[in-house]
XYZ file of C-alpha atoms in Angstrom:
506
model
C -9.653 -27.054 -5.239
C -10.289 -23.675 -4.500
C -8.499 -20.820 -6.491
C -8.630 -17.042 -5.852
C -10.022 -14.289 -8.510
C -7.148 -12.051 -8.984
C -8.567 -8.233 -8.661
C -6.734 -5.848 -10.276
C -6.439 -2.545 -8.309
C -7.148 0.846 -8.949
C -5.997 2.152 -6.124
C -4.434 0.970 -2.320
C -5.640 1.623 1.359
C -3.165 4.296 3.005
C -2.236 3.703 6.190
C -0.535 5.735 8.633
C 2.262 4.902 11.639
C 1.568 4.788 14.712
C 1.631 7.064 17.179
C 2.903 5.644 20.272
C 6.632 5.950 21.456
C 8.264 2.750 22.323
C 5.525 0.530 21.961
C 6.297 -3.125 23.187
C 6.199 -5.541 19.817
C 3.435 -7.554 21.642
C 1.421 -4.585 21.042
C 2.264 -4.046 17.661
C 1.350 -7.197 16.599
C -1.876 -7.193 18.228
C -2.651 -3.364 16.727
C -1.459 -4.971 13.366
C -4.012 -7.722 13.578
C -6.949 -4.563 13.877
C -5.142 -2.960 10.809
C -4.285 -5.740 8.212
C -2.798 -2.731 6.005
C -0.074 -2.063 8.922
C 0.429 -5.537 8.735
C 1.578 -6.440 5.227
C 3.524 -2.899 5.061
C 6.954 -5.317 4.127
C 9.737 -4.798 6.644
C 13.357 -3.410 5.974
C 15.670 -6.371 7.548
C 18.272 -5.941 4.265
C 18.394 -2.550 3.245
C 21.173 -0.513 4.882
C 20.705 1.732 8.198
C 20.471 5.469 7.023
C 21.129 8.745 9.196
C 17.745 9.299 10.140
C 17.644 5.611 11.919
C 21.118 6.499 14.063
C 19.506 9.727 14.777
C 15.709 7.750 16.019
C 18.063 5.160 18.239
C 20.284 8.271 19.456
C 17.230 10.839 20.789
C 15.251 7.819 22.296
C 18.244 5.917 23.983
C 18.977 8.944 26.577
C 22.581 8.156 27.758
C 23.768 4.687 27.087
C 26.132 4.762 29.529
C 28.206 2.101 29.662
C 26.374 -0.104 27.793
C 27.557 1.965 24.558
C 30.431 -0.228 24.296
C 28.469 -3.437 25.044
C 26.580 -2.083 22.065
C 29.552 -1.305 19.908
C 31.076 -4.934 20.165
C 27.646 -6.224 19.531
C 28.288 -4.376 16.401
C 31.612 -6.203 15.294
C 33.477 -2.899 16.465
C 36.961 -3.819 18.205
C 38.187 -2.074 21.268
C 40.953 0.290 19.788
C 37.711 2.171 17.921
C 35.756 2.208 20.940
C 38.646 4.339 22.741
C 39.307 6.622 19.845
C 35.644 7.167 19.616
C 35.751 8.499 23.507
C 39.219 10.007 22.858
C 37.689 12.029 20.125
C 34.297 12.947 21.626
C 34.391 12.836 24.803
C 34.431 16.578 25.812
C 31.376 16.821 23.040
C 29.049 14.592 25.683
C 27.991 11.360 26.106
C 25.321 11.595 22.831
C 28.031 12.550 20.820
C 30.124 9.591 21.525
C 27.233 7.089 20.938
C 26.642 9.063 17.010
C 29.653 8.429 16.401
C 30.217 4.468 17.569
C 26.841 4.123 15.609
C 28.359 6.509 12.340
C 31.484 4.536 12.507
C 29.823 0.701 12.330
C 27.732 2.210 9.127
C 30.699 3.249 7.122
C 33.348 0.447 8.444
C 30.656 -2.162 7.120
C 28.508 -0.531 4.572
C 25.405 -2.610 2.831
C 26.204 -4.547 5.875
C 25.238 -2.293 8.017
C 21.246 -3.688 8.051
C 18.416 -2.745 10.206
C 18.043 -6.078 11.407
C 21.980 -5.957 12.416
C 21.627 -3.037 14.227
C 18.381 -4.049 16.248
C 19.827 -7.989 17.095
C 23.044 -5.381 18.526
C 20.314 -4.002 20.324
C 18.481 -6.410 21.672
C 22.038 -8.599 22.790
C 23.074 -5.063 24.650
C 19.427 -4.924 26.533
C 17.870 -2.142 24.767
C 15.144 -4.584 23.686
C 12.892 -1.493 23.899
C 14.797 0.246 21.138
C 14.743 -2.659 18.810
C 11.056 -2.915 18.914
C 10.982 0.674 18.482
C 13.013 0.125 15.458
C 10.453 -3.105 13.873
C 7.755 -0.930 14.514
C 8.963 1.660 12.173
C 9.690 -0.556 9.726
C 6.324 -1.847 9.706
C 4.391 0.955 9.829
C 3.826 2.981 6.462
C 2.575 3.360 3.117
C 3.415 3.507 -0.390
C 5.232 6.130 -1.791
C 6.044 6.376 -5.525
C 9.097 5.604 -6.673
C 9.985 5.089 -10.794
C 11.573 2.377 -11.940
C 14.618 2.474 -14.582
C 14.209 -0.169 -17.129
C 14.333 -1.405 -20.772
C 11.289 -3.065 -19.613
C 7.602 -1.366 -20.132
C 6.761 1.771 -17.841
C 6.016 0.560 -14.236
C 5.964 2.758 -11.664
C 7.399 0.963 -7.923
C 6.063 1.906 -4.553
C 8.834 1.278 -1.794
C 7.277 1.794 1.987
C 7.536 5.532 3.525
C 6.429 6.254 6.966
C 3.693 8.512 6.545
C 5.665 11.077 9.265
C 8.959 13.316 9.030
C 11.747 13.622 11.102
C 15.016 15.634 10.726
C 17.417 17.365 13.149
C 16.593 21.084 13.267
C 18.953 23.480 14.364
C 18.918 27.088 15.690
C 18.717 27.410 11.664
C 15.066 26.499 11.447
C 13.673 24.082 8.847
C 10.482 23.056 7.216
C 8.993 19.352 7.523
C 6.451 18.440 5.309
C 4.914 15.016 4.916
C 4.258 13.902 1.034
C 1.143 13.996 -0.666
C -1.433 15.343 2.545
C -0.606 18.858 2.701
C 0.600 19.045 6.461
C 3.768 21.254 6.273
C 5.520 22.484 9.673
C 7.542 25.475 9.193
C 9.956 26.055 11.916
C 11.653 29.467 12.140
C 15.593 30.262 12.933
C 16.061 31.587 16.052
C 13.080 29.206 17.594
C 15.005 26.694 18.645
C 18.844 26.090 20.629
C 21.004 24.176 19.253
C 20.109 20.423 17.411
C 17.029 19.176 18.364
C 15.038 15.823 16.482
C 11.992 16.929 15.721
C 9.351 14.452 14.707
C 5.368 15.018 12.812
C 3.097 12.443 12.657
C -0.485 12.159 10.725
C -2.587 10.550 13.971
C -5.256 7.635 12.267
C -8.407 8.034 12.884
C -8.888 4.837 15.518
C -6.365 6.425 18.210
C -8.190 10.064 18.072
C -11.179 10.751 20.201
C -14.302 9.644 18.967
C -16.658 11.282 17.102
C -19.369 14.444 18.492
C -22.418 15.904 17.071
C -20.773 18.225 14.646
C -21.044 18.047 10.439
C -17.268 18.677 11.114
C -16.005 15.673 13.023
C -12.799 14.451 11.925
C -13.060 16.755 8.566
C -9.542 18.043 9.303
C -6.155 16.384 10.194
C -4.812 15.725 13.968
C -1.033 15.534 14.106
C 1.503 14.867 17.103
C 4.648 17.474 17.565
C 7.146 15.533 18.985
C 9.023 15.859 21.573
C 6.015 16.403 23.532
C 5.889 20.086 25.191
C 8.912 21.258 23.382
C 8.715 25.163 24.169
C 10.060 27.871 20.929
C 11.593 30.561 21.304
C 9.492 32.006 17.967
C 6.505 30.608 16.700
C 6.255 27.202 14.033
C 3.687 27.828 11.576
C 1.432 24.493 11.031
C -0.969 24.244 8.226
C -3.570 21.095 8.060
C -5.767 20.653 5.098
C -9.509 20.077 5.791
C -12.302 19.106 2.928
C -15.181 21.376 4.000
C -16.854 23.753 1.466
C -17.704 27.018 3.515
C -20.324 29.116 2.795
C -18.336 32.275 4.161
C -14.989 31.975 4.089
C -14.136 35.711 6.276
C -17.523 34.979 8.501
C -16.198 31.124 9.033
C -14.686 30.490 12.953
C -12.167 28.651 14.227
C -11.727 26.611 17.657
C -7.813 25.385 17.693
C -7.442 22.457 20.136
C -4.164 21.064 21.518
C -3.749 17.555 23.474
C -1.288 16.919 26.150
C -2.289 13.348 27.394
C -1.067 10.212 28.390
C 0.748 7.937 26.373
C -1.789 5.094 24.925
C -4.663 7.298 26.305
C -7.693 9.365 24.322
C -6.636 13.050 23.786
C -7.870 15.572 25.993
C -9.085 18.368 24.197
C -8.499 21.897 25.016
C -9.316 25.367 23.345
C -6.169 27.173 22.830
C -7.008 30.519 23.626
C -5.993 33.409 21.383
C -4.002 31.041 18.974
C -2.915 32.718 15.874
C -4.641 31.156 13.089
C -5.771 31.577 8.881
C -8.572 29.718 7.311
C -8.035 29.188 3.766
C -10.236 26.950 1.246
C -8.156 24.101 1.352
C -6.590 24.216 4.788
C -5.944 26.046 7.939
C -2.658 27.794 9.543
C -1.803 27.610 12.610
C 1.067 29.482 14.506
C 1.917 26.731 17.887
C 4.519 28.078 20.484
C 4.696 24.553 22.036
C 4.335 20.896 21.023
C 1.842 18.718 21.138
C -1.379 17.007 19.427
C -2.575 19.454 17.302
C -6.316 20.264 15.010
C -9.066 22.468 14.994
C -12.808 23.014 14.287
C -14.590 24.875 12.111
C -17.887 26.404 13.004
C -20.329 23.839 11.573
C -23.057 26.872 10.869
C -21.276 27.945 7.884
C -20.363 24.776 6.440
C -21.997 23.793 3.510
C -20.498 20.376 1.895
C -17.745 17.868 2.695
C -15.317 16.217 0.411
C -15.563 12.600 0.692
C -15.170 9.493 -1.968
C -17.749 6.918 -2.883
C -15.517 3.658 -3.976
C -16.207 -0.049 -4.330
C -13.761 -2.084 -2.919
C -13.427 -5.790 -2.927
C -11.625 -8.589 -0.134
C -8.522 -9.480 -1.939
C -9.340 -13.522 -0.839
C -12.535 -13.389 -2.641
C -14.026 -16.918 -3.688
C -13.493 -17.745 -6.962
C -17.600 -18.704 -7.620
C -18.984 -15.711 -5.086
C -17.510 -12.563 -4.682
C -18.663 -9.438 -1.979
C -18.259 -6.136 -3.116
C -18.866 -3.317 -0.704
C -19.827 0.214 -2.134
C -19.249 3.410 0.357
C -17.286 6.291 1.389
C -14.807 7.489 3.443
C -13.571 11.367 3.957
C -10.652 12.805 1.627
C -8.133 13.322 4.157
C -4.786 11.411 5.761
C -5.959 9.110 7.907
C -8.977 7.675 6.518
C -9.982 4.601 5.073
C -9.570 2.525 8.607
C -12.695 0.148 7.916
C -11.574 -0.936 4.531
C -7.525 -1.351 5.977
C -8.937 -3.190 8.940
C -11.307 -5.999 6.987
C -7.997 -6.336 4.568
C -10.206 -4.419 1.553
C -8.625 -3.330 -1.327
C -10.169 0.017 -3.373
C -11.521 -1.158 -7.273
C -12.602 1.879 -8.178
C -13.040 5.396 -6.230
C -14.814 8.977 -7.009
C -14.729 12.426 -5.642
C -18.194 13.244 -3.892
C -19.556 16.204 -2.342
C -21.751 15.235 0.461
C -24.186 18.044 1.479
C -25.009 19.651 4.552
C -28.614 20.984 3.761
C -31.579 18.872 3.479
C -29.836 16.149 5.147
C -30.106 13.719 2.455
C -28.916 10.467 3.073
C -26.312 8.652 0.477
C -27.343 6.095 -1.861
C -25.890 3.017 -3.652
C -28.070 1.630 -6.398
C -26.828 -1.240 -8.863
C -27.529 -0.118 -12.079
C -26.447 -3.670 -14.255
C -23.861 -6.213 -14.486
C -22.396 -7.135 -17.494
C -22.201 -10.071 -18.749
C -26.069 -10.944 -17.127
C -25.012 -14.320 -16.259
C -23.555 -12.615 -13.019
C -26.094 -12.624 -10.649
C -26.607 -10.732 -7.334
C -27.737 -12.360 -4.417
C -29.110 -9.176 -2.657
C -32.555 -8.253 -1.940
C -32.462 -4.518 -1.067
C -31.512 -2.312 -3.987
C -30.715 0.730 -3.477
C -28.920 1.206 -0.359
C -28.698 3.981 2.173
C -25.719 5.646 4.461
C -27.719 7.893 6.408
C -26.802 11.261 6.834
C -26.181 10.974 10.341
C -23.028 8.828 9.746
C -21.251 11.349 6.939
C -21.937 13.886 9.058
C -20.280 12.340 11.805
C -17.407 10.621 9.423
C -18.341 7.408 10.207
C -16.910 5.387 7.583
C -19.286 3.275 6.100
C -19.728 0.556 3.511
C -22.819 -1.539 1.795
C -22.366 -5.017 0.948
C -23.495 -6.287 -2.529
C -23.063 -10.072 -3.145
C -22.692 -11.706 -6.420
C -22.489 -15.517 -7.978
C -20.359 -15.828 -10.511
C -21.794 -17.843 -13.767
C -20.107 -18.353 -16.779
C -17.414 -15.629 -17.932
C -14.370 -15.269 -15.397
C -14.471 -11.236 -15.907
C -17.180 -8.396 -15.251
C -17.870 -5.002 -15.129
C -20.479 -3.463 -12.293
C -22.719 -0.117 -12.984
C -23.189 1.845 -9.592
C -24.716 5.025 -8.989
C -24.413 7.184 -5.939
C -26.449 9.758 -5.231
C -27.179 12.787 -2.661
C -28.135 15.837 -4.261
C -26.033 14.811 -7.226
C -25.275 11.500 -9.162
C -22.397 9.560 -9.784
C -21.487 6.822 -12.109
C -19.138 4.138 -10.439
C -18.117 1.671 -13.210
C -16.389 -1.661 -11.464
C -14.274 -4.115 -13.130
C -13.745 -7.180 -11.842
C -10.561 -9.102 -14.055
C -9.293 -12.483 -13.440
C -5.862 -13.145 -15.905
C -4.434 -15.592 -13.185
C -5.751 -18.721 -15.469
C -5.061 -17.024 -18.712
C -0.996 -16.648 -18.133
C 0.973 -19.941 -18.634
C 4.838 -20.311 -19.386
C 5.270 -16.318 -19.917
C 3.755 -15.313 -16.255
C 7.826 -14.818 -15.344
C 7.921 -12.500 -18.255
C 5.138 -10.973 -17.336
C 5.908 -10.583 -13.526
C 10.139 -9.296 -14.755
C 8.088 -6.294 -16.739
C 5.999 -5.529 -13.797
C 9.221 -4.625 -11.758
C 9.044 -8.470 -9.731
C 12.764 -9.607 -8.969
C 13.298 -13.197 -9.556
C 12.995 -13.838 -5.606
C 9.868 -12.828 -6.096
C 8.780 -14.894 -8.448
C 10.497 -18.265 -6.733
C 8.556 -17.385 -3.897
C 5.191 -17.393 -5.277
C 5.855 -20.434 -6.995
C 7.735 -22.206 -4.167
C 4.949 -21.258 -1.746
C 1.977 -22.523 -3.406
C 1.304 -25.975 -4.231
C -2.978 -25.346 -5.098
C -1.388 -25.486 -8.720
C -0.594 -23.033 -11.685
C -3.098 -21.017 -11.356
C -2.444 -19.618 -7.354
C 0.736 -19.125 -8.447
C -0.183 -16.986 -10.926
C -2.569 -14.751 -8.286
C -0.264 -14.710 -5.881
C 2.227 -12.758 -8.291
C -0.260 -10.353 -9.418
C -1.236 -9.935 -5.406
C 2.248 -9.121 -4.638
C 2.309 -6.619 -7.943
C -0.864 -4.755 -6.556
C 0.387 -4.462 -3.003
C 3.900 -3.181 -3.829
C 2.010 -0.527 -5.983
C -1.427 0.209 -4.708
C -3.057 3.039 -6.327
C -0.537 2.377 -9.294
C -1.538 -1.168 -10.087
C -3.319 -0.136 -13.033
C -4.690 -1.636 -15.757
C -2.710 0.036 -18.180
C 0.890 -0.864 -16.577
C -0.596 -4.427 -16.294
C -1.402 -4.135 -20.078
C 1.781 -3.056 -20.943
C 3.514 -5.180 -19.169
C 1.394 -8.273 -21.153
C 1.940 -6.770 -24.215
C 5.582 -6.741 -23.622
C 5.381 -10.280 -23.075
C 3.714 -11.151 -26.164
C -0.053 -11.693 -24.945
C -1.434 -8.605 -26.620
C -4.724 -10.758 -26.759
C -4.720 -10.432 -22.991
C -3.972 -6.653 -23.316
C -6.811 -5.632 -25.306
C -9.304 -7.690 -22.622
C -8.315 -5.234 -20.108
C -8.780 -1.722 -22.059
């Protein structure tokens, strides 16, 4: 019988929706398959519809027509509504009477009122299009924090956020900004007439173009305006972060590049001449009079180091007798990380790195020493390189280190990466999924697991106590990625009695 190591995470692969409007869920799945971390994002069947999904179905369904009744009964709404809804709106336009049908089902039937409802309503009124649209959303995103009120010990909850902002902006203006990557569109009153939904999304990394000669490729963020084209009356002001360390900030030049392409296509590139722009350390602003994809380019003469981080990361399926850790990089921006999401990789331990431009030095991984010694590693080449070429390009890139596992269930792995400077990477490999018996419950309750939860990992597995076990922790990690800690996992032991297990872990 094989059993799984459980790994406990340091931190959790990001990833980022997609950018495609309407996509068929044929095509979703298939894209999901290519990016495992899209894939176990947990969909939203039960929780209730909010304003911003009525407002997603309302700008992308153009006029309903008369299916907007066909839609309505779908949604348990009786015909006296329907006609006051058309009574009451009906000079206001055809979109308003469709808000309101929708506005109406969410308060007549409340926590009722479920995403899943609202895209089988969908689906039954032929506006199978729109469902999918809806699915997609759901299962696209990535953790967001979220803390979690309890007598129990601190834990700290991630609940899925897409990694994009929409609101309704009126004549007003407003300011979007999307959590935690420092992309923040400010939209001036006056630029727009009247109500407009106005959508900004981080683009990954594996739908932008691909990568040229420059030290700067892909060092700063690409985002999509939508609606596509959308022409202000007064300028938005965009700012994108980047991770470059110039040399001379006033002497430092910048190319600002818009994309109007086809949908599912590669953007087409094009200077936007005399764009209003500011370089600052951290990022770049950008004044756009239109919508569209948006980035820029810094002048790769006066750049002297990138931001990136060297982590180890670790399958989560690992064998419980061999195990494959891969030691690498990717850069520190939105949108990275697609190698590690894609081979379903999970971060064990991650440090800031400048990479530098002069000299070209290439990056390398050397194992230091495993403790305990009975751990052996099957490799023969120690060090490893990343050449320069492929930082320089932001190719994300990874070295495998294999190891069979003798003896003790947990170790700890010395890495050191290197350029110009040297850092320590310090790996710890845990497996508690053997050591918890009758209090694992406890111990899943404290880390913020609802009972569900916990009958589904034990209903699900029949490989014995053990799997169960791992598959609890798994679904602990996952629903808090970088926040998995081993701290919070401590705590939570200690609540349950197993300080003994506690003090193993710090």
């Amino acid at each position: 019988m094989n059993h799984k190591s459980f790994l406990v995470l340091n931190s959790f692969a990001i990833s980022f929706s997609q950018n495609l409007p309407l996509p068929s869920h044929q095509e979703k799945r298939r894209k999901a398959e290519e990016n495992p971390t899209g894939a176990e994002a947990t969909t939203t069947d039960s929780e209730e519809v909010n304003d911003e999904t009525l407002l997603v179905v309302l700008d992308l369904s153009g006029n309903f027509f008369k299916e907007w009744r066909d839609l309505g009964r779908n949604l348990k709404l009786d015909e006296t509504e329907l006609d006051n809804i058309e009574a009451d709106n009906r000079r206001k336009g055809q979109r308003e009477v469709v808000y309101h049908m929708l506005l109406l089902w969410k308060r007549k039937h409340g926590m009722k009122a479920t995403n899943k409802t609202l895209r089988d309503a969908l689906k039954a009124t032929n506006r199978k299009d729109l469902s999918d649209h809806l699915l997609n959303r759901e299962q696209c995103g990535t953790t967001s924090e979220l803390k979690w009120s309890s007598n129990k010990p601190s834990a700290t909850i991630c609940i899925r956020k897409r990694l994009w902002r929409t609101i309704v902006v009126s004549e007003e203006g407003s300011i979007l900004k999307i959590p935690g990557t420092g992309v923040i569109l400010e939209i001036p009153p006056g630029a727009i007439d009247g109500k407009r939904l106005i959508q900004m999304k981080i683009i990954p990394n594996y739908i932008q173009e691909e990568s040229t000669s420059s030290f700067t490729s892909k060092t700063t963020v690409v985002v999509e305006l939508l609606p596509n084209n959308l022409k202000l009356h007064h300028p938005a002001k965009l700012t994108l972060p980047h991770c470059l360390k110039l040399k001379n900030l006033v002497e430092s030049k910048v190319l600002v590049l818009s994309s109007h392409h086809v949908q599912g296509t590669q953007p087409k590139w094009r200077p936007k001449q005399n764009a209003l722009h500011q370089l600052n350390e951290t990022n770049c602003i950008i004044w756009v009079e239109s919508f569209s994809w948006e980035t820029y380019q810094i002048d790769e003469r006066v750049v002297e180091y990138k931001k990136i981080k060297v982590s180890a990361a670790c399958s989560q399926d690992s064998h419980s007798n061999t195990i494959q850790l891969d030691l690498g990089y990717y850069i520190d921006l939105p949108g990275q990380k697609e190698i590690m999401k894609k081979n379903d990789m999970k971060i064990l331990k991650e440090k800031p790195f400048v990479f530098y431009k002069e000299g070209k030095l290439p990056l390398e991984i050397l194992l230091v020493k495993i403790r305990p010694e009975s751990w052996k590693c099957t490799e023969d080449t120690n060090p490893k390189e990343i050449p320069f070429m492929k930082i320089a390009l932001s190719v994300e890139s990874w070295c495998p280190f294999g190891f069979d596992k003798v003896g003790e269930e947990d170790c700890k792995f010395y890495f050191e990466a290197t350029q110009r400077d040297t850092i320590e990477l310090r790996v710890p490999y845990k497996d508690l999924s053997g050591k918890l018996l009758k209090e694992w419950k406890d111990v899943g309750r404290n880390l913020g697991l609802e009972n569900e939860d916990l009958y589904e990992c034990e209903k699900n597995n029949k490989d014995g106590h053990k799997e169960t076990v791992y598959q609890m922790l798994l679904a602990w990690a996952q629903r808090n990625g970088s926040n998995a800690t081993y701290r919070i996992l401590g705590e939570a032991l200690k609540a349950a009695g197993r300080t003994d297990l506690q003090e193993e872990l710090y």
